[in-house]
PDB file of C-alpha atoms in Angstrom:
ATOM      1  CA  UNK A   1      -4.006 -12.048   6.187  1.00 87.00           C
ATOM      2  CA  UNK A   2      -6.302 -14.050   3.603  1.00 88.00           C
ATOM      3  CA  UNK A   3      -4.746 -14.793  -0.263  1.00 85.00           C
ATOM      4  CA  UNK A   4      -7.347 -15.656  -2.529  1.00 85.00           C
ATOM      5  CA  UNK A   5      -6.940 -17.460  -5.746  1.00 81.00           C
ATOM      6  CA  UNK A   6      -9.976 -17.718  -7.747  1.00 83.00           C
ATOM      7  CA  UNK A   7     -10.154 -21.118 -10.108  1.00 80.00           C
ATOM      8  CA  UNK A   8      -9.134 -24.058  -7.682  1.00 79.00           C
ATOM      9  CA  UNK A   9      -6.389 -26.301  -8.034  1.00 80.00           C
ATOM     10  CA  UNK A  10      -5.305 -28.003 -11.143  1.00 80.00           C
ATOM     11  CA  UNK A  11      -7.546 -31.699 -11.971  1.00 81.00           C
ATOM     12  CA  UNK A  12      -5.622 -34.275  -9.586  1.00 81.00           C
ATOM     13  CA  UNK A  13      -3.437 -31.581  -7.316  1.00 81.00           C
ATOM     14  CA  UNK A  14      -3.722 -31.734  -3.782  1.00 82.00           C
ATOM     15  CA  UNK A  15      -3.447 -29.737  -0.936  1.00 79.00           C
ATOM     16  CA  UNK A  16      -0.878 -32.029   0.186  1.00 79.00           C
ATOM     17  CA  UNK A  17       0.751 -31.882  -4.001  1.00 80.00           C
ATOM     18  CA  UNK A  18       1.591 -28.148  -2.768  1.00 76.00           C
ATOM     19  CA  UNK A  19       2.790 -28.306   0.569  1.00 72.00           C
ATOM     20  CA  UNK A  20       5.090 -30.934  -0.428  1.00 72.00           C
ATOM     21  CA  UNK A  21       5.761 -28.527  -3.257  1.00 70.00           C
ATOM     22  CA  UNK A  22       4.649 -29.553  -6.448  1.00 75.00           C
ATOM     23  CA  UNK A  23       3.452 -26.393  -8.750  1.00 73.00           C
ATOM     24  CA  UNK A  24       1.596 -26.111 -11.926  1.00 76.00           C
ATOM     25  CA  UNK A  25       1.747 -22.359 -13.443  1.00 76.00           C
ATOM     26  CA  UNK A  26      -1.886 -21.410 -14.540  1.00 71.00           C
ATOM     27  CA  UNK A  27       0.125 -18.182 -17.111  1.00 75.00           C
ATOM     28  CA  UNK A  28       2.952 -19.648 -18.294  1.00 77.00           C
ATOM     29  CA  UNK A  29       4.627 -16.272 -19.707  1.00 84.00           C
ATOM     30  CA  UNK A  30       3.027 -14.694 -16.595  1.00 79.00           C
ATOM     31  CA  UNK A  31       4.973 -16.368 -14.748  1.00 78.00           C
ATOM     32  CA  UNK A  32       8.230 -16.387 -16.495  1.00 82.00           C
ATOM     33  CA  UNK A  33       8.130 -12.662 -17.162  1.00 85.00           C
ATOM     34  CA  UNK A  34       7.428 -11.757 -12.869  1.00 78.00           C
ATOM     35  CA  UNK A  35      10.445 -14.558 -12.114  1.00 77.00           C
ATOM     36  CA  UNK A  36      12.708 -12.867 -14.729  1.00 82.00           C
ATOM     37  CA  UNK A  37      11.794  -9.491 -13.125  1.00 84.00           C
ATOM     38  CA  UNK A  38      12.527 -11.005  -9.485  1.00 75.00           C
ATOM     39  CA  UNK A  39       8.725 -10.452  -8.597  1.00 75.00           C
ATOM     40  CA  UNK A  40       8.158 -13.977  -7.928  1.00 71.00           C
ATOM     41  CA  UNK A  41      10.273 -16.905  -6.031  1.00 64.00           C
ATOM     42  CA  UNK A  42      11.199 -19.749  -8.508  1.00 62.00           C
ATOM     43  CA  UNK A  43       8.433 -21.805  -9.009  1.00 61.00           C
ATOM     44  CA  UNK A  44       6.687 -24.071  -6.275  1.00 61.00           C
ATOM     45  CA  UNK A  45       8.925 -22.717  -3.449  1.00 67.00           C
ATOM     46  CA  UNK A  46       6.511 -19.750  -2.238  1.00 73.00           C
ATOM     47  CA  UNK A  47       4.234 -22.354   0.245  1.00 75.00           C
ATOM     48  CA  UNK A  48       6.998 -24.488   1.343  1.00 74.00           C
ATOM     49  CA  UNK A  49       9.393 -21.115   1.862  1.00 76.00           C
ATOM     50  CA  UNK A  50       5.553 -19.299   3.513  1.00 80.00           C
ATOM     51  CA  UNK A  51       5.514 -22.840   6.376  1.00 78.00           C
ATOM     52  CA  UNK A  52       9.497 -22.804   6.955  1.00 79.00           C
ATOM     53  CA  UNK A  53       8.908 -18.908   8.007  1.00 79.00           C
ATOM     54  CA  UNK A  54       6.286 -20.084  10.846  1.00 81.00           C
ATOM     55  CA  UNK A  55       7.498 -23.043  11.512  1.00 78.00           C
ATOM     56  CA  UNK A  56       8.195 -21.671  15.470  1.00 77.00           C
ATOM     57  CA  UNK A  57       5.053 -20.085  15.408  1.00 77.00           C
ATOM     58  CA  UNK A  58       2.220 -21.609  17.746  1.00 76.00           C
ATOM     59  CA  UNK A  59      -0.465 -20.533  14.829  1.00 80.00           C
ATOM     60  CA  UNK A  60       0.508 -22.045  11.469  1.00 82.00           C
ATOM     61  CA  UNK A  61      -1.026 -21.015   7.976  1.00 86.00           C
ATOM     62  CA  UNK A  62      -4.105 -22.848   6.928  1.00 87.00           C
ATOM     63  CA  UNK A  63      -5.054 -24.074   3.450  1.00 85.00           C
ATOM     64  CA  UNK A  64      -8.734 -24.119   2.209  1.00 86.00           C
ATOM     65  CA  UNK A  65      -9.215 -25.735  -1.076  1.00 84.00           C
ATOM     66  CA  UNK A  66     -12.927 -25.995  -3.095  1.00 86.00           C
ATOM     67  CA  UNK A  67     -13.965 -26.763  -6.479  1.00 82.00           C
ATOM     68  CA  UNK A  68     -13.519 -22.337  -7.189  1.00 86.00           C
ATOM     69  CA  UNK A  69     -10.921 -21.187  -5.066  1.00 85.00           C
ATOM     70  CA  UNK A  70      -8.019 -21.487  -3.527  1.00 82.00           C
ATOM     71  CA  UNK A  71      -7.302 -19.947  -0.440  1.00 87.00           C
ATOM     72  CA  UNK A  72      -4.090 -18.988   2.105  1.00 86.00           C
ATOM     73  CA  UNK A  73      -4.564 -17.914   5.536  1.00 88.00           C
ATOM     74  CA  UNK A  74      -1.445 -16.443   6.992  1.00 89.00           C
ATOM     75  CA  UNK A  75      -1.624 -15.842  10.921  1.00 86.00           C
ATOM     76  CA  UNK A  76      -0.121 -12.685  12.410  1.00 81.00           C
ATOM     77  CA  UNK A  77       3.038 -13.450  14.366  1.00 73.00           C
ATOM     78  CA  UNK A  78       3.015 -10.222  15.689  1.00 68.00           C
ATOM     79  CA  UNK A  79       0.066 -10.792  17.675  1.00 62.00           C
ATOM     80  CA  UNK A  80       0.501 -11.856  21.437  1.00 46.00           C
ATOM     81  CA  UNK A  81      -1.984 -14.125  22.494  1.00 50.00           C
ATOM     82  CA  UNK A  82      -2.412 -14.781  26.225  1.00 45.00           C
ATOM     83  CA  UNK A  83      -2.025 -18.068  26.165  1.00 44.00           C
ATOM     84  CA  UNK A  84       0.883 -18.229  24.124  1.00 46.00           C
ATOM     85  CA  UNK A  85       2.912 -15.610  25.287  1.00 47.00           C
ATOM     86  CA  UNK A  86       4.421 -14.435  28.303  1.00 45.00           C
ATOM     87  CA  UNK A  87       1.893 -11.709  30.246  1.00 41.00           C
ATOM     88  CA  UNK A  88       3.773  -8.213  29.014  1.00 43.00           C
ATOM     89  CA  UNK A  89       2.949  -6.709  32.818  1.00 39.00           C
ATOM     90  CA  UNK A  90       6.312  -8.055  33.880  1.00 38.00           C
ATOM     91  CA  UNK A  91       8.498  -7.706  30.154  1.00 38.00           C
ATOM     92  CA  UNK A  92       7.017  -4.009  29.898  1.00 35.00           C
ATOM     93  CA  UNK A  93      10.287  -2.832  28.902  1.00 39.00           C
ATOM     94  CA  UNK A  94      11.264  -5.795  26.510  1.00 51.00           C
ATOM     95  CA  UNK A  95       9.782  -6.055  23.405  1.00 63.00           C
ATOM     96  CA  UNK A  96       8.911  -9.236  21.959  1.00 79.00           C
ATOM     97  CA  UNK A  97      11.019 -10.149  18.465  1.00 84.00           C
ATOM     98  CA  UNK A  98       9.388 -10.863  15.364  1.00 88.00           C
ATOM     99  CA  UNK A  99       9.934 -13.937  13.684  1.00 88.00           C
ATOM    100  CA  UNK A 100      12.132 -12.094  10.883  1.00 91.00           C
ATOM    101  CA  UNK A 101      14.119 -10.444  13.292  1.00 91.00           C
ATOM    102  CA  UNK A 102      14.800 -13.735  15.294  1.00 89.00           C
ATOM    103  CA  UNK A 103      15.972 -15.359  12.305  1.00 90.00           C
ATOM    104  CA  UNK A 104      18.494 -12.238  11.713  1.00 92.00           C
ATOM    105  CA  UNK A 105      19.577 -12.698  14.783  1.00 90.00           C
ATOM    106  CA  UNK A 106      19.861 -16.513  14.950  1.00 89.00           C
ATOM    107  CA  UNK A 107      21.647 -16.408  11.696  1.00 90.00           C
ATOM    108  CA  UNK A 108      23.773 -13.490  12.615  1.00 90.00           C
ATOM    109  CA  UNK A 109      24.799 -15.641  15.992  1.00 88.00           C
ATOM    110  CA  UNK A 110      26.026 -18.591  13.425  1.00 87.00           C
ATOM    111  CA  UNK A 111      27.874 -16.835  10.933  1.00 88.00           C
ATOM    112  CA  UNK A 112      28.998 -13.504  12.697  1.00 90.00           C
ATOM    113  CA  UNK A 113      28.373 -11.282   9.575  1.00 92.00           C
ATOM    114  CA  UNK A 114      25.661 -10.810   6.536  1.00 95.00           C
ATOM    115  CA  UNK A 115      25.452  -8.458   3.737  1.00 94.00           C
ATOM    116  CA  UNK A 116      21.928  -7.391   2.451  1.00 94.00           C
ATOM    117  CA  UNK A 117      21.360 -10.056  -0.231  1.00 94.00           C
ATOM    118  CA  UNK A 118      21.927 -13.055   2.238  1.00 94.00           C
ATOM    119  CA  UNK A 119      19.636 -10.956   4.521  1.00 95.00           C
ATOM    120  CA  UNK A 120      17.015 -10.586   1.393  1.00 94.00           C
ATOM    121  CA  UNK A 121      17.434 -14.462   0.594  1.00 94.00           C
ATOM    122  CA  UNK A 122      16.907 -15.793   4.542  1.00 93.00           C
ATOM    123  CA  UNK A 123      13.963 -13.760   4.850  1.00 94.00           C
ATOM    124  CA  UNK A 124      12.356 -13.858   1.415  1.00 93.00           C
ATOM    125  CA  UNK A 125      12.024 -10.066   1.263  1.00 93.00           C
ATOM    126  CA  UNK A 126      13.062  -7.356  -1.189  1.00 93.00           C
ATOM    127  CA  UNK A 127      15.468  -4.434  -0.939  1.00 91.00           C
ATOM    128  CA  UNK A 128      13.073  -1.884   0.803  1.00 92.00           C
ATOM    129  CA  UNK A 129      11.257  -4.744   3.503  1.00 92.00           C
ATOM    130  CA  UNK A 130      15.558  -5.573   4.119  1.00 92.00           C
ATOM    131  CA  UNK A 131      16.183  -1.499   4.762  1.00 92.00           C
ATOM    132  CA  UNK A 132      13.497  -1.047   6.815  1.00 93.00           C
ATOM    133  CA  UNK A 133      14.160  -4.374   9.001  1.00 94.00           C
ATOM    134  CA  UNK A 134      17.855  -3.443   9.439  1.00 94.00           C
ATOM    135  CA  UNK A 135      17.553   0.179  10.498  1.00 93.00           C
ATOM    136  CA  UNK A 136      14.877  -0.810  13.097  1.00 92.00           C
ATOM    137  CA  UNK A 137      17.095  -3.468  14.350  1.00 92.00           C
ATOM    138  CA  UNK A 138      20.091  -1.032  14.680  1.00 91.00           C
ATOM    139  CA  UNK A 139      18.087   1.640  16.072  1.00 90.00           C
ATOM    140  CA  UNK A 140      16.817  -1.092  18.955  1.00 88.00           C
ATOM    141  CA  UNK A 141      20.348  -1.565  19.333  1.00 87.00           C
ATOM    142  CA  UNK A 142      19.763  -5.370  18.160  1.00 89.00           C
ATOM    143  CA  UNK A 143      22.546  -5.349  15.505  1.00 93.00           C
ATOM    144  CA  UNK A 144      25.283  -2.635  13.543  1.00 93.00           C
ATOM    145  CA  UNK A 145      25.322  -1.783  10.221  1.00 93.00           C
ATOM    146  CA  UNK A 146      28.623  -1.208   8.894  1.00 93.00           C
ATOM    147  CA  UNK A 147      29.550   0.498   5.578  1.00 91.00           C
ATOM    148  CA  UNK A 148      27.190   1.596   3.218  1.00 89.00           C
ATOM    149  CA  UNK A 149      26.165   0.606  -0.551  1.00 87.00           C
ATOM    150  CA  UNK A 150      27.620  -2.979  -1.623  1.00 86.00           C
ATOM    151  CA  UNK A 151      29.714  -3.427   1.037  1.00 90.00           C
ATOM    152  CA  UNK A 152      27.155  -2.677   3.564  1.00 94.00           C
ATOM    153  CA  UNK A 153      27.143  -5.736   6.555  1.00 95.00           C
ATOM    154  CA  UNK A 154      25.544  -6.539   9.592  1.00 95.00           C
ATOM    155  CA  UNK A 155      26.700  -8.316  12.631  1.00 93.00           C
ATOM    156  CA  UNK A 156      25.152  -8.340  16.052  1.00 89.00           C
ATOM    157  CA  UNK A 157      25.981  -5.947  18.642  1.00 83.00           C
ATOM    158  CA  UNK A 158      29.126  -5.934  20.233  1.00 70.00           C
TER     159      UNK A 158
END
């Protein structure tokens, strides 16, 4: 998936400014009025938050800067490249986690329980990306949901 931003960086940002995680706002009230309505991550953690999410991923995200444009290119961790991956001939009946649900998992494994915002703040993800995630999971038998509404948590499956 390609992210384009038309305009280029600020004068005397680098690519390296950002990934280290420096941010200049290009819409002030823009951006104060999608971070007060919790449609944007506080400011300057998006790319640093976007590399710790592949940071076990063979493929990482790539950063092309010019004078115009700014661009993002995020891989697809749910493809399974041969040379990467383990030939699915032999793992036809396992299915191969997805980075999110690996870090549900991993996190689950080190703190026994979650409710759905620590789930929505690990992953970066809203309400609906967190339902969908956690019913898939439980319906793979990966992890059970228990209770419902604000008191709804997950833990791994006994």
């Amino acid at each position: 998936m390609e992210f384009i931003s038309i305009g280029g960086l600020h004068p005397g940002l680098t690519t390296e400014d950002i990934l280290n995680g420096m941010s200049l706002t290009r819409n002030r009230r823009l951006a104060e009025i999608f971070h007060r309505l919790r449609l944007a991550d506080p400011y300057g953690t998006g790319l640093r938050r976007i590399f710790a999410f592949y940071r076990n991923c063979p493929v990482r995200p790539r950063i092309i800067v010019t004078a115009n444009s700014f661009k993002l290119i995020l891989p697809n961790q749910n493809a399974f490249p041969e040379e990467h991956g383990e030939a699915p001939a032999d793992q036809a009946d396992k299915r191969r986690l997805t980075a999110q649900e690996a870090r549900v998992l991993e996190y689950l494994g080190e703190h026994g329980r979650m409710n759905e915002e620590e789930l929505q703040e690990l992953l970066g993800i809203r309400k609906t990306r967190c339902w969908v995630l956690t019913r898939k999971m439980a319906q793979e038998g990966l992890i059970e949901i228990e209770g419902r509404g604000p008191g709804k948590r997950f833990r791994l499956r006994a």
